[in-house]
mmCIF file of C-alpha atoms in Angstrom:
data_model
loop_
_atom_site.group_PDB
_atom_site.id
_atom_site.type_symbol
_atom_site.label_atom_id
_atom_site.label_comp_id
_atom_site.label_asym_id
_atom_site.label_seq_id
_atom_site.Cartn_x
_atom_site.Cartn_y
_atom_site.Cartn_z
ATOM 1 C CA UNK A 23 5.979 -16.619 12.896
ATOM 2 C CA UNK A 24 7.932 -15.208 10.543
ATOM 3 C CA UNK A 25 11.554 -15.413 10.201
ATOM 4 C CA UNK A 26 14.481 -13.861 8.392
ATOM 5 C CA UNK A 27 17.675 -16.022 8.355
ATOM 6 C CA UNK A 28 20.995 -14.608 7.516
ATOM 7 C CA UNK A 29 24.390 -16.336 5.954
ATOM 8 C CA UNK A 30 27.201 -16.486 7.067
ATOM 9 C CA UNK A 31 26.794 -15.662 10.770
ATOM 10 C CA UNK A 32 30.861 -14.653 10.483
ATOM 11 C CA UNK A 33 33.223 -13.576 7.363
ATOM 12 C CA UNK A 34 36.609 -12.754 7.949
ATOM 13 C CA UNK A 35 38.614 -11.609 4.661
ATOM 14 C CA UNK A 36 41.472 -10.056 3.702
ATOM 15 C CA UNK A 37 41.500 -6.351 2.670
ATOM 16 C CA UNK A 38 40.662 -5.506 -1.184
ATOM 17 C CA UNK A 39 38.601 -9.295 -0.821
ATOM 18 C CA UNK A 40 34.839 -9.102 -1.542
ATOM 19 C CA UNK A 41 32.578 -10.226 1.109
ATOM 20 C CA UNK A 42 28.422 -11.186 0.603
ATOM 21 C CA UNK A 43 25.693 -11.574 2.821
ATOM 22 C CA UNK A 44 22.637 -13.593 2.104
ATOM 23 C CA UNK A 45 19.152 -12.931 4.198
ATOM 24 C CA UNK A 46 15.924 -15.276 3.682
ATOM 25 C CA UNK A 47 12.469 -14.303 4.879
ATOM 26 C CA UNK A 48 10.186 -17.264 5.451
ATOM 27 C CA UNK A 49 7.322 -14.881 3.829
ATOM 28 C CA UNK A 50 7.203 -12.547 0.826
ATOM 29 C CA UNK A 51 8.441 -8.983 1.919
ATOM 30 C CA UNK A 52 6.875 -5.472 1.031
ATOM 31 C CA UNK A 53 10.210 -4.556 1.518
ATOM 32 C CA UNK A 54 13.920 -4.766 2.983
ATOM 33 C CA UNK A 55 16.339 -2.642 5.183
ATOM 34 C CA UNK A 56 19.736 -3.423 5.616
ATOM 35 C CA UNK A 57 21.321 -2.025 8.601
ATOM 36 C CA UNK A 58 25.471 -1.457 9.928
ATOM 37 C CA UNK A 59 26.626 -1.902 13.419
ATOM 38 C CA UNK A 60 30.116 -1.408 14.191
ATOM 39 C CA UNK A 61 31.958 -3.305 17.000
ATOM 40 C CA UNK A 62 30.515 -1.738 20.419
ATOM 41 C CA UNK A 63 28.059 0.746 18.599
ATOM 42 C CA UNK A 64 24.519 0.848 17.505
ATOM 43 C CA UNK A 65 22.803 -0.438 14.189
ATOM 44 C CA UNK A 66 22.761 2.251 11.274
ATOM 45 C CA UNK A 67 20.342 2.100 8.127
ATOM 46 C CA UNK A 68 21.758 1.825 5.300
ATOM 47 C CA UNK A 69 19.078 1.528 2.305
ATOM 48 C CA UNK A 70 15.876 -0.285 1.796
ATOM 49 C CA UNK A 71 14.963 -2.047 -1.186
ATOM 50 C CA UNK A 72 10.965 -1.767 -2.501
ATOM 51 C CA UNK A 73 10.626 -3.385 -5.919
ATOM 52 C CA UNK A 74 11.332 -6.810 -6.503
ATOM 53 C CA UNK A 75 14.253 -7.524 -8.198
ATOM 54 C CA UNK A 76 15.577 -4.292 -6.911
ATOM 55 C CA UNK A 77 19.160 -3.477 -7.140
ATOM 56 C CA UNK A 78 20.846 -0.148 -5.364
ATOM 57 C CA UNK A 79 24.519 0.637 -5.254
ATOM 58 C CA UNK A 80 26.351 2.863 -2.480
ATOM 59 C CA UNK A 81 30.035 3.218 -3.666
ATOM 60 C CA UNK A 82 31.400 -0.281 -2.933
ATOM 61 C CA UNK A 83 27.898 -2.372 -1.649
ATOM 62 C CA UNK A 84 25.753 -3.254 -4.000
ATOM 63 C CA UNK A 85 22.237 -4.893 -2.607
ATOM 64 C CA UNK A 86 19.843 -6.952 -4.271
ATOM 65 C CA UNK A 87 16.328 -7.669 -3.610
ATOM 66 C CA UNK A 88 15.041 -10.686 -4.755
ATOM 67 C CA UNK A 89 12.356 -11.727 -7.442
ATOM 68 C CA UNK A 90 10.107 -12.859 -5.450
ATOM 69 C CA UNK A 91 11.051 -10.537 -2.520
ATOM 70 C CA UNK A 92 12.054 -13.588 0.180
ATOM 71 C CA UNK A 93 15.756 -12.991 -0.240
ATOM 72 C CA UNK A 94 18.004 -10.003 -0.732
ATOM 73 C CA UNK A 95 22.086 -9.676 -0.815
ATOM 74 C CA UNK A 96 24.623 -7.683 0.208
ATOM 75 C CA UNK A 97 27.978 -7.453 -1.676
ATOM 76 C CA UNK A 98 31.333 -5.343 -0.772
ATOM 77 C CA UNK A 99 33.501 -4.734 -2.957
ATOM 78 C CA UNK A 100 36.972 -4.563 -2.503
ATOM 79 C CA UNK A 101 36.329 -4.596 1.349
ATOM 80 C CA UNK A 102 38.602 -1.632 3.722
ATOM 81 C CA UNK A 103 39.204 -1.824 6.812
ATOM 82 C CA UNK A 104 36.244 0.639 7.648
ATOM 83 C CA UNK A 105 33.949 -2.300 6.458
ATOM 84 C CA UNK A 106 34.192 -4.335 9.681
ATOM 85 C CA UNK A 107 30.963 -4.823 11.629
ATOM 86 C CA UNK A 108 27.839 -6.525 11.825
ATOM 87 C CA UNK A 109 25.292 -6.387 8.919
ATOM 88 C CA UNK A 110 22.171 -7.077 9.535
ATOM 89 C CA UNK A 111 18.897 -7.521 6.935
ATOM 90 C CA UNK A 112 15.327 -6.973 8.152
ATOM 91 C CA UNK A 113 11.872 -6.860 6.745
ATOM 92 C CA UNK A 114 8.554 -6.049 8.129
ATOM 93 C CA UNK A 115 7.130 -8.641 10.944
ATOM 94 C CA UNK A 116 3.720 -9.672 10.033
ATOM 95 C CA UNK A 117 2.311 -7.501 7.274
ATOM 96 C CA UNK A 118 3.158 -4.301 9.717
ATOM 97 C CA UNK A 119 4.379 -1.233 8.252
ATOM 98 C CA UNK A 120 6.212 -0.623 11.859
ATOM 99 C CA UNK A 121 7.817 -3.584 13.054
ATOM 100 C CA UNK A 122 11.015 -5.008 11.808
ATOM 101 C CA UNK A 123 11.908 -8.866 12.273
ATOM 102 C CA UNK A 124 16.034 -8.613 12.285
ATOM 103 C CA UNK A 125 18.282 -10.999 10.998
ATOM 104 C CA UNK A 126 21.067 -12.368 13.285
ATOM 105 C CA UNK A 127 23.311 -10.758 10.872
ATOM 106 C CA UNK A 128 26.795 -11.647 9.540
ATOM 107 C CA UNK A 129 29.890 -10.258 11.248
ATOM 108 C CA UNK A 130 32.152 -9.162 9.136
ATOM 109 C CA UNK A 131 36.203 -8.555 9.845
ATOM 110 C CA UNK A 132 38.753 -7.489 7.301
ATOM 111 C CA UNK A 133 42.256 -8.554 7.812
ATOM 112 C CA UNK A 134 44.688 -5.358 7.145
ATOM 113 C CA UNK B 29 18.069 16.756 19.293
ATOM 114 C CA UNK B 30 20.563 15.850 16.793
ATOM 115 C CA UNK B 31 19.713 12.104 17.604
ATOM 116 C CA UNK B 32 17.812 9.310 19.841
ATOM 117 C CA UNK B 33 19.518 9.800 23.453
ATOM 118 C CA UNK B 34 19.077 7.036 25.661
ATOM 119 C CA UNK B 35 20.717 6.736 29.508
ATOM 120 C CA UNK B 36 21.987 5.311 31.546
ATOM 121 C CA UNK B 37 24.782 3.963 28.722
ATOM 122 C CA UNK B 38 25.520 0.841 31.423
ATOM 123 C CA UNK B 39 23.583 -0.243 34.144
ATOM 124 C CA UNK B 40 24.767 -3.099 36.603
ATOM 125 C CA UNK B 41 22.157 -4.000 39.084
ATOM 126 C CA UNK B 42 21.700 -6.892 41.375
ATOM 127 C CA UNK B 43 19.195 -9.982 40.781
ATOM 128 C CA UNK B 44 15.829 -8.958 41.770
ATOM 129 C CA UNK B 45 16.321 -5.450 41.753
ATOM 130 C CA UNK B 46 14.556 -3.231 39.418
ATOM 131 C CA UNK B 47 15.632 -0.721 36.612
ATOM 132 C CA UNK B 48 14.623 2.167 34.771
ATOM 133 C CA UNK B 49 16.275 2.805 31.219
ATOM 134 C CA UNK B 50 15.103 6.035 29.473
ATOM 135 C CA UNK B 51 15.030 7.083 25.895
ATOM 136 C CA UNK B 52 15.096 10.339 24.184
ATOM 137 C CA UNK B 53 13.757 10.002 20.772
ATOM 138 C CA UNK B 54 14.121 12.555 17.619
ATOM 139 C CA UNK B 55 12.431 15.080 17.777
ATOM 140 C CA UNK B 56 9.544 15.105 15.326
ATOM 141 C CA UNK B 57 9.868 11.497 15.341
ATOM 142 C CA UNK B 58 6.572 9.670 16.540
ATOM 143 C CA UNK B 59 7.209 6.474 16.022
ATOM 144 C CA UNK B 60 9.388 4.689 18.767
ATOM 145 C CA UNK B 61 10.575 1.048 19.209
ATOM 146 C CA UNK B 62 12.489 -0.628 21.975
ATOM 147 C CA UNK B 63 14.915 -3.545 20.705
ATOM 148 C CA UNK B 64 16.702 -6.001 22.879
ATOM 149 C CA UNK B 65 20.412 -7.532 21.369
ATOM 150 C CA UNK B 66 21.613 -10.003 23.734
ATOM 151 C CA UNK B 67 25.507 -10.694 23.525
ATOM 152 C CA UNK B 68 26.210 -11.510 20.141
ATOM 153 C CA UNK B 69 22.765 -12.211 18.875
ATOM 154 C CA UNK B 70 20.327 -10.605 16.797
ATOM 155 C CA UNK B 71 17.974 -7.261 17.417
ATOM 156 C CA UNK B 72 14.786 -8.893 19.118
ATOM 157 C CA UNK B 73 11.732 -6.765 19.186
ATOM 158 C CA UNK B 74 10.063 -5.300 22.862
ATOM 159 C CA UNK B 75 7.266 -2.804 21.811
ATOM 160 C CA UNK B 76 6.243 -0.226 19.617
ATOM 161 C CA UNK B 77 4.841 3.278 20.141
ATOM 162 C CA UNK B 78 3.452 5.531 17.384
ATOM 163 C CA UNK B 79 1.504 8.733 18.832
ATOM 164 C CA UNK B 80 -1.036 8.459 21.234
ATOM 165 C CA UNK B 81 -1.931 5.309 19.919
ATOM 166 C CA UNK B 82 -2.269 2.271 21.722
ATOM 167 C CA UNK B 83 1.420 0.339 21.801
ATOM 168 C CA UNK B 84 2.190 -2.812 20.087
ATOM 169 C CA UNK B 85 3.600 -4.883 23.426
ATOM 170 C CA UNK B 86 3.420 -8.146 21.532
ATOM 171 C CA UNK B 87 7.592 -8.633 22.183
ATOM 172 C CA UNK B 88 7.561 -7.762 25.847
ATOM 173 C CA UNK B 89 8.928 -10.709 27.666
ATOM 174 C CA UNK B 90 7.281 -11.399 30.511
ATOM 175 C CA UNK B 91 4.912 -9.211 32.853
ATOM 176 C CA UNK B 92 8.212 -7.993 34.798
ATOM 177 C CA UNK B 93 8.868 -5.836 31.536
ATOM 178 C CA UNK B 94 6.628 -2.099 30.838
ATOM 179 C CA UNK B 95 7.098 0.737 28.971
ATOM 180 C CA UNK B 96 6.123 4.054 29.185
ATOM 181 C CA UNK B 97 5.724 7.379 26.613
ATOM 182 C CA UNK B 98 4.479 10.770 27.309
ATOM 183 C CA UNK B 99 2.986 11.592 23.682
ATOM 184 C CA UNK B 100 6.193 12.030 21.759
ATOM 185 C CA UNK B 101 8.707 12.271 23.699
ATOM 186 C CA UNK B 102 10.287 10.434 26.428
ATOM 187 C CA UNK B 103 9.999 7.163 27.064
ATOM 188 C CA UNK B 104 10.836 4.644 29.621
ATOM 189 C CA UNK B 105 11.317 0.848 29.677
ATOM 190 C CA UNK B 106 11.393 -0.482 33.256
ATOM 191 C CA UNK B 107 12.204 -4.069 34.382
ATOM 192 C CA UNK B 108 11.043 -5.247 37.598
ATOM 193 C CA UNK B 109 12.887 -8.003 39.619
ATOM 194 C CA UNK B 110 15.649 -8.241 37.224
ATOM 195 C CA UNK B 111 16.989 -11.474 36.231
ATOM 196 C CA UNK B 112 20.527 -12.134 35.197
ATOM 197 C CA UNK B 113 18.752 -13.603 31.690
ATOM 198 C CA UNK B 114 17.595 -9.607 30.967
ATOM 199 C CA UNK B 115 21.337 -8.484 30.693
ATOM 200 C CA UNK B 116 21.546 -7.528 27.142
ATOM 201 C CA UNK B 117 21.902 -4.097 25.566
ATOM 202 C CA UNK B 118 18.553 -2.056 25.111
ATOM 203 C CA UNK B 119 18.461 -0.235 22.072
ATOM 204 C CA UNK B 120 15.836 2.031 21.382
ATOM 205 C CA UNK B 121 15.250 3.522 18.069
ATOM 206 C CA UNK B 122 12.842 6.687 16.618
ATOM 207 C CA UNK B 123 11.263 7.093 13.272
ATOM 208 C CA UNK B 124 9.197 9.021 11.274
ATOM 209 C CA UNK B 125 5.838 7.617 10.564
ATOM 210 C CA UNK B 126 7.074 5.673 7.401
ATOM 211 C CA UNK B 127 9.457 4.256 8.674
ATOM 212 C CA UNK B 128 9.990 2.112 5.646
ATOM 213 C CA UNK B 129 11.619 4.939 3.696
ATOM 214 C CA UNK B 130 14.023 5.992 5.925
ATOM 215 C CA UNK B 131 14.551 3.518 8.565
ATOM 216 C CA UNK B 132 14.789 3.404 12.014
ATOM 217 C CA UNK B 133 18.016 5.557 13.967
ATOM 218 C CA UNK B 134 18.970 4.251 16.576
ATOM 219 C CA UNK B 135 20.200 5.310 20.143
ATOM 220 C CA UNK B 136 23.705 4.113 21.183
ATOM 221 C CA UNK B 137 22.213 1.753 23.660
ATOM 222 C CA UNK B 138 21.972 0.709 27.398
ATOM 223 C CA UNK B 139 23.886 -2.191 28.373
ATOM 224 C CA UNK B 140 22.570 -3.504 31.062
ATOM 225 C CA UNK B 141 24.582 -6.431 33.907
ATOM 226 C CA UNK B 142 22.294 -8.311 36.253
ATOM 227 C CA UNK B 143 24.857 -9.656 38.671
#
């Protein structure tokens, strides 16, 4: 079945570092969400990428979707404090529209 | 309400008991999804309702594991004769129909300990 791997399963940086994430499908993707969870709380959407080669910007992340839609990256710049958590990638499971095959994700801490 | 409710928030239960965690989802929302994240590990999918339509209860475990949902509203996930490999957190999220726009949102979770 299909599978979306993530690297690095841990980052820990110091604050005003950058930090990236890296997420492989096994299959093409019709698209890609990338979802926050912070220590103890629940996973929050962030943004989805569509197109390939796809690149969206909230303040300090920046995500990329590849060209051939298999891989997509996170990147944080300058990481805060506020940054630590657990980011995971998914992408539709099995040409559904519904169902989202997660990533392990990559925890992220931030030395103050 | 202002987002997906679920309860109990924790649940400890003995081996071989049963349990009965409950979700509240956005309303409007008619998609809804129940997620398992064991300790440290990744979101792994349970089933899927959208509507009255039939649900998608490809991820469900093991015939110990059902779900329930009244149109669009509530719905339950029940596990019968709990084992202490189901203690995880249950996460169940809500979405519009497309939920590849705007994503899934979450509930905060039930963690659940099968002593």
């Amino acid at each position: 079945g299909q599978q979306v791997m993530q690297i690095p399963q841990y980052q820990h940086v110091q604050e005003g570092e950058d930090f990236t994430t890296y997420c492989n499908s096994s299959t093409t993707l019709s698209n890609i969400q990338w979802y926050k969870q912070r220590p103890g709380g629940h996973p929050v959407f962030l943004i989805q990428l569509v197109k390939s080669g796809e690149v969206k910007k909230q303040k300090r992340l920046t995500f990329q979707f590849g060209e051939a839609k298999k891989n997509s990256s996170l990147h944080i710049t300058a990481t805060q404090t506020t940054d630590v958590g657990t980011y995971f990638c998914a992408g539709p499971s099995g040409g559904s529209n519904y169902k989202l095959t997660f990533g392990k994700g990559t925890l992220l801490t931030v030395n103050p | 309400g202002a987002g997906v409710s679920q309860s109990p928030s924790n649940k400890v239960t003995e081996k071989g008991k049963d349990v009965e965690l409950r979700c509240d989802p956005i309303s409007g929302h008619t998609a809804l999804y129940w997620y398992r994240q064991r300790l440290g590990q990744g979101l792994e999918f349970l089933i899927y309702f959208q509507g009255n339509s039939a649900p998608d209860k490809s991820g469900l475990p093991s015939d110990r594991f059902s779900a329930e949902r009244t149109g669009e509203s509530v719905s339950t996930l029940t596990i019968q004769r709990t084992q202490q490999e189901d203690s995880a957190v249950y996460l169940c999220a809500s979405s519009t129909r497309d939920s590849l726009k705007y994503g899934y949102t979450f509930g905060s979770g039930t963690r659940l300990t099968v002593v």
